[in-house]
XYZ file of N, CA and C in Angstrom:
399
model
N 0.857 -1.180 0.000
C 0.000 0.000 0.000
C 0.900 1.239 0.000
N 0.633 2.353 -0.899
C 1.610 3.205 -0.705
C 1.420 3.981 0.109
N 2.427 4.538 0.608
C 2.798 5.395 1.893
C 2.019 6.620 1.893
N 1.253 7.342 0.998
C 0.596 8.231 0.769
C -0.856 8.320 1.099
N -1.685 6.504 1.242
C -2.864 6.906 1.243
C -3.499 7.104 2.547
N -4.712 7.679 2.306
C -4.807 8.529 3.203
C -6.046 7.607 4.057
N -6.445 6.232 3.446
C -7.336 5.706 3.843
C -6.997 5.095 5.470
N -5.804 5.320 5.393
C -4.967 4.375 6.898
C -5.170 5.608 8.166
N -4.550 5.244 8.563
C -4.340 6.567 10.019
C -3.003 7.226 9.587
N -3.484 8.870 9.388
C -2.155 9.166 9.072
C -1.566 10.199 10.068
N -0.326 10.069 10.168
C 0.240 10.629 11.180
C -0.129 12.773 10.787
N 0.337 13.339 11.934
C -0.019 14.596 12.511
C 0.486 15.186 11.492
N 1.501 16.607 10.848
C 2.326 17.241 10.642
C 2.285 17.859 11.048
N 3.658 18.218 12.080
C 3.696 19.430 13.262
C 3.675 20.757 12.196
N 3.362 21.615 13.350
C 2.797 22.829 12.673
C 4.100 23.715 12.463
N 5.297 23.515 12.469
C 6.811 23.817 12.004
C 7.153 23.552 10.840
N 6.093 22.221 10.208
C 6.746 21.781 8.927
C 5.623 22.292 8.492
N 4.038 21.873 8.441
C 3.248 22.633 7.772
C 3.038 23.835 7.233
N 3.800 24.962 7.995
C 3.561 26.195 6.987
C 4.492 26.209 5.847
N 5.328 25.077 5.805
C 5.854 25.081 5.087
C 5.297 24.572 3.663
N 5.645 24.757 1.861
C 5.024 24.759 1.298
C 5.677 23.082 0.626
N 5.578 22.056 1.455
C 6.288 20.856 0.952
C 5.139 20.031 1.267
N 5.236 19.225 0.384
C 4.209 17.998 -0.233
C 3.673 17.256 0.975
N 2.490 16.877 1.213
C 1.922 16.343 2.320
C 2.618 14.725 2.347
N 1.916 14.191 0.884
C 2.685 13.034 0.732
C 4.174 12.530 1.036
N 5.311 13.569 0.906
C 6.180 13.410 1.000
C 6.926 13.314 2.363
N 6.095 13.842 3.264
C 6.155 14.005 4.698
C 5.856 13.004 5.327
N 4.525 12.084 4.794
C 3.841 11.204 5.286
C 4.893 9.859 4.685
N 5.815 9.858 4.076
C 6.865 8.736 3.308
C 7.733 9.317 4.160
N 8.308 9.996 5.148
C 9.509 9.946 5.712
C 10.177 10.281 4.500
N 9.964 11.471 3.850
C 10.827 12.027 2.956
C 10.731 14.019 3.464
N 10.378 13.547 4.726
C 10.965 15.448 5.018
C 11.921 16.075 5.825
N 13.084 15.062 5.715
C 14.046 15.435 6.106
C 14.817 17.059 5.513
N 14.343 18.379 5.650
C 14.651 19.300 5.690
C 16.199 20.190 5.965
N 16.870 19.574 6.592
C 18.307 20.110 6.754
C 18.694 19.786 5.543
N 19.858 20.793 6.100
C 21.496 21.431 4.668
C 21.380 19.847 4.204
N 22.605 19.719 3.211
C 22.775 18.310 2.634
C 24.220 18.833 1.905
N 25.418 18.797 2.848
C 26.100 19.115 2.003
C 26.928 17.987 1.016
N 27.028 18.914 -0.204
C 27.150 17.897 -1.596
C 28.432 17.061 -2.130
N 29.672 18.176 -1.281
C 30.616 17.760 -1.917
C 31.450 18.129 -0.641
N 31.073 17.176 0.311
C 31.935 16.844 1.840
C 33.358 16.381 1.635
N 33.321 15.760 0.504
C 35.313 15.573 0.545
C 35.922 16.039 0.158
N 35.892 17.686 -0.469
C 36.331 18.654 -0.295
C 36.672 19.368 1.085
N 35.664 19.103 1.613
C 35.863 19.856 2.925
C 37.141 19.097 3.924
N 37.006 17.536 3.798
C 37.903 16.878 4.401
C 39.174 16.294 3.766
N 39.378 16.564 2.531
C 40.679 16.849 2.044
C 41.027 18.050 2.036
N 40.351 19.142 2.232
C 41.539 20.565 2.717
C 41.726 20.436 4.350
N 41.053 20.222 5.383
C 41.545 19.113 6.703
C 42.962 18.507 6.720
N 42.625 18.122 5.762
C 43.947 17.058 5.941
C 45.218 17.483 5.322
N 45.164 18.603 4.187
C 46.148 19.323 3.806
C 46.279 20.450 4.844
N 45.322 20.504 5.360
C 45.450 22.175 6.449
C 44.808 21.606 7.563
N 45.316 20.924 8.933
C 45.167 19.914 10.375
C 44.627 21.353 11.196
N 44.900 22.218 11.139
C 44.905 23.834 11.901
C 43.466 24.133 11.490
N 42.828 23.916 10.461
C 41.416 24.560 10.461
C 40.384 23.134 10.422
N 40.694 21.643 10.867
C 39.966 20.869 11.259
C 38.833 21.425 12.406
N 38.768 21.868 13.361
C 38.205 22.205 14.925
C 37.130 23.086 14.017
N 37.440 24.296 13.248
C 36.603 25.077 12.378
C 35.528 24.674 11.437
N 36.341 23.711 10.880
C 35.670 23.315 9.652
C 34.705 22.339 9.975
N 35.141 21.612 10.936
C 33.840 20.284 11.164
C 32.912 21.182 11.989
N 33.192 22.194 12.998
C 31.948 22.884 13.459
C 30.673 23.698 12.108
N 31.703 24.191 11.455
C 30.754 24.478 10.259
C 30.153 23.620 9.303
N 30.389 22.200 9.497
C 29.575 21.142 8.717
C 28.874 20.548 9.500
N 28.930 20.622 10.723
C 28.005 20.081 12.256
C 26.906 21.388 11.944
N 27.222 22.545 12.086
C 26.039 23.647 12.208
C 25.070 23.336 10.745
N 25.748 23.175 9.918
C 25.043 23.452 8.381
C 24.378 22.376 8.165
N 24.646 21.063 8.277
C 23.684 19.883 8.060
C 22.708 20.282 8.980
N 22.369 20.686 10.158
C 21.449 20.779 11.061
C 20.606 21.374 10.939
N 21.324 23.153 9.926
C 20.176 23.943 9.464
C 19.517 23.774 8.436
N 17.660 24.593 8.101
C 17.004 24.536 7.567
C 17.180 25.985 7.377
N 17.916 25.924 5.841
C 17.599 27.638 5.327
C 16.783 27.427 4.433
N 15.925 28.522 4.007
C 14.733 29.010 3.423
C 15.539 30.070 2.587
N 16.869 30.847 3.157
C 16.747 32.460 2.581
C 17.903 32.861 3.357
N 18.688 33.874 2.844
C 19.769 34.686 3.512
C 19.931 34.445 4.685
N 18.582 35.104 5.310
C 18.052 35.441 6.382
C 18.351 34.289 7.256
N 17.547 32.853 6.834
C 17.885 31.947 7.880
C 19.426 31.559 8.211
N 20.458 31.879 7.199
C 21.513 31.485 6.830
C 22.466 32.811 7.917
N 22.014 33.580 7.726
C 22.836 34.688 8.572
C 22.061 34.207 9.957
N 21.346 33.476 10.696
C 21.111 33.233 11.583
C 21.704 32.025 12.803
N 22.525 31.323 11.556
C 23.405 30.387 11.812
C 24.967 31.013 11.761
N 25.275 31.765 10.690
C 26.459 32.540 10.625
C 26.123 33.644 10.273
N 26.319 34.649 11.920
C 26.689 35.851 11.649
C 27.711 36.917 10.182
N 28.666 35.849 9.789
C 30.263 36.592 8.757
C 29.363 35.899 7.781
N 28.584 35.584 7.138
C 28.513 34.832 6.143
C 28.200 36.345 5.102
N 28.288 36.196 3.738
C 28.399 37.477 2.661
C 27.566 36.670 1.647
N 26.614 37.060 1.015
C 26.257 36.982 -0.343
C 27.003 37.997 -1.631
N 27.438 36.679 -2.558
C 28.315 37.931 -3.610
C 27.827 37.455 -4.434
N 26.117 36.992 -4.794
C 25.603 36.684 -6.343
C 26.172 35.354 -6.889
N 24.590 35.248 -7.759
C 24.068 33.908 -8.511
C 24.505 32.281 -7.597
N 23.794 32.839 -6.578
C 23.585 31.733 -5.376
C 24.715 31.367 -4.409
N 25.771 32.085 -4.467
C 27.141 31.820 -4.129
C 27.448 33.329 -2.808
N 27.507 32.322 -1.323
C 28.000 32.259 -0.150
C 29.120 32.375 0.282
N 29.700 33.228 1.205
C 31.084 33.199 1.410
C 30.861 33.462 2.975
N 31.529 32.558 3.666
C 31.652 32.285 4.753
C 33.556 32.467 5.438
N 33.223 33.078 6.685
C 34.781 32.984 7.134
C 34.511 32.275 8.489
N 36.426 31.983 8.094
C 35.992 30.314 8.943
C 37.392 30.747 9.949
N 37.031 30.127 11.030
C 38.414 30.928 12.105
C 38.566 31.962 12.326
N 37.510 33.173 12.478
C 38.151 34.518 12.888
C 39.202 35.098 11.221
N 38.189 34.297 10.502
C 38.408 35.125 9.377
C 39.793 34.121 8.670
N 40.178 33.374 9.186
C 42.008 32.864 8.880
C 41.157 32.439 7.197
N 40.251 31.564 7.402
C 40.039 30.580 5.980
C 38.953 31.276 5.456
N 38.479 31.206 4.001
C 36.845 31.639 3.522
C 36.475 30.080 2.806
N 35.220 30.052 3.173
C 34.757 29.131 2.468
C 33.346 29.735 1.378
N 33.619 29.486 -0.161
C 32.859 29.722 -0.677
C 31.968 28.501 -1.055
N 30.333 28.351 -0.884
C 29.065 27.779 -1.483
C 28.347 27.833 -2.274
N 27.696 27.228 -3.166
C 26.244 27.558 -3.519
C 25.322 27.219 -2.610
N 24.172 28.078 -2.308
C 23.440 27.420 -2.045
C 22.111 27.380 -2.280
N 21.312 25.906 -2.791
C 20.009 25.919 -3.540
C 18.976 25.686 -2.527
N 18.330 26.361 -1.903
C 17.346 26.531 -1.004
C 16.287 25.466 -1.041
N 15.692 25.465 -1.929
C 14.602 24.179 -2.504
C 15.042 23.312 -2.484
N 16.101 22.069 -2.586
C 16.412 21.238 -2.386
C 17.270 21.011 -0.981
N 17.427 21.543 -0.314
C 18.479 22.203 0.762
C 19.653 21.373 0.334
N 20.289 21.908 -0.385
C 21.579 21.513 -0.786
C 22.496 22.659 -1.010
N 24.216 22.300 -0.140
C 25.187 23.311 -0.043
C 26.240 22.542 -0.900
N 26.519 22.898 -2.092
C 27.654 22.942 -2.753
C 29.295 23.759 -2.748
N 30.145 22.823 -2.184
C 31.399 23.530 -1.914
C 32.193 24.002 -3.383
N 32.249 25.285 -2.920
C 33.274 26.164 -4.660
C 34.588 25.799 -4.363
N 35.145 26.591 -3.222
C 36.336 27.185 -2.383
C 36.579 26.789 -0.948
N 37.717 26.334 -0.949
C 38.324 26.509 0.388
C 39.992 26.857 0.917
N 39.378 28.127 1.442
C 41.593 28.489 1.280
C 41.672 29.909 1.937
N 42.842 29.915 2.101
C 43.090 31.123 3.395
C 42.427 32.650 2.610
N 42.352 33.424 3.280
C 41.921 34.897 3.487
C 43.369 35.670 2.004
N 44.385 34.917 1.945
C 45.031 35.727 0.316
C 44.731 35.006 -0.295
N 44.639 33.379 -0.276
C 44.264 32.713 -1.702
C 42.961 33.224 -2.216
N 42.026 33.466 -1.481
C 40.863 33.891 -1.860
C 40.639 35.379 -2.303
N 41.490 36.483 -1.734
C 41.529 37.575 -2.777
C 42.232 37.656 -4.074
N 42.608 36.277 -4.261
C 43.391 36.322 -6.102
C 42.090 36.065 -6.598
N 41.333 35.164 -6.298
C 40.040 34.825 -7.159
C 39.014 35.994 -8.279
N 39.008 36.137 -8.864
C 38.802 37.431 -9.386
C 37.225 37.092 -9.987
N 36.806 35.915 -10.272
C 35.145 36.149 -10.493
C 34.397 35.391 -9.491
N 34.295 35.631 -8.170
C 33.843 34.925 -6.899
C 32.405 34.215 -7.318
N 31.575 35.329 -7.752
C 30.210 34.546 -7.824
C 29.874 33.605 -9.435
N 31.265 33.506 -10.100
C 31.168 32.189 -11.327
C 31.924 31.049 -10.721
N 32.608 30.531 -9.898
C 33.125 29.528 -9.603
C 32.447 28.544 -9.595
């Protein structure tokens, strides 16, 4: 029987996910898992391992970001204060009191964070078209 019908007893949807504008069905399948989803994590843990000094940083910022549910800037600057929008979906985050930047996409509707960049505070001012990477 599929997970959708409605003839069975169907569970509640708390009123946190409901105003939200996501599929009833999809909720009722244990498909509303809502947090970040980041895309391209072994990036993040092969610059770790080339750079051991911004490990403590970097896994706190992939602990915070899977956890959040952004919608919009807004929710996103609510998790990180330093975070910058510089256009066509692309995030720049400083990581350590500024030592590293990490640049993202990020696609809201799917909650998915795509890693561009990761590299100290001069590698990242050579970059010269930030929001095409």
């Amino acid at each position: 029987m599929p997970c959708w019908n409605t003839t069975t007893k169907e569970k509640q949807i708390p009123k946190s996910r409901s105003s939200l504008q996501f599929p009833k069905f999809l909720y009722l399948c244990g498909l509303n898992n809502l947090d970040m989803r980041i895309i391209t994590k072994t990036t993040i843990n092969e610059y770790i391992e080339r750079n051991p000094q911004s490990r403590i940083a970097l896994q706190d910022w992939v602990k915070k970001t899977e956890r959040a549910e952004w919608h919009n800037f807004a929710d996103i600057r609510k998790t990180f204060n330093s975070v910058d929008y510089v256009g066509n979906k692309h995030y720049v985050f400083n990581i350590k009191g500024n030592d590293y930047r990490l640049v993202v996409v990020v696609l809201f509707t799917p909650q998915h964070v795509y890693i561009r960049f990761i590299g100290t505070h001069t590698e990242y001012d050579k970059i010269k078209d930030i929001k095409n990477l």
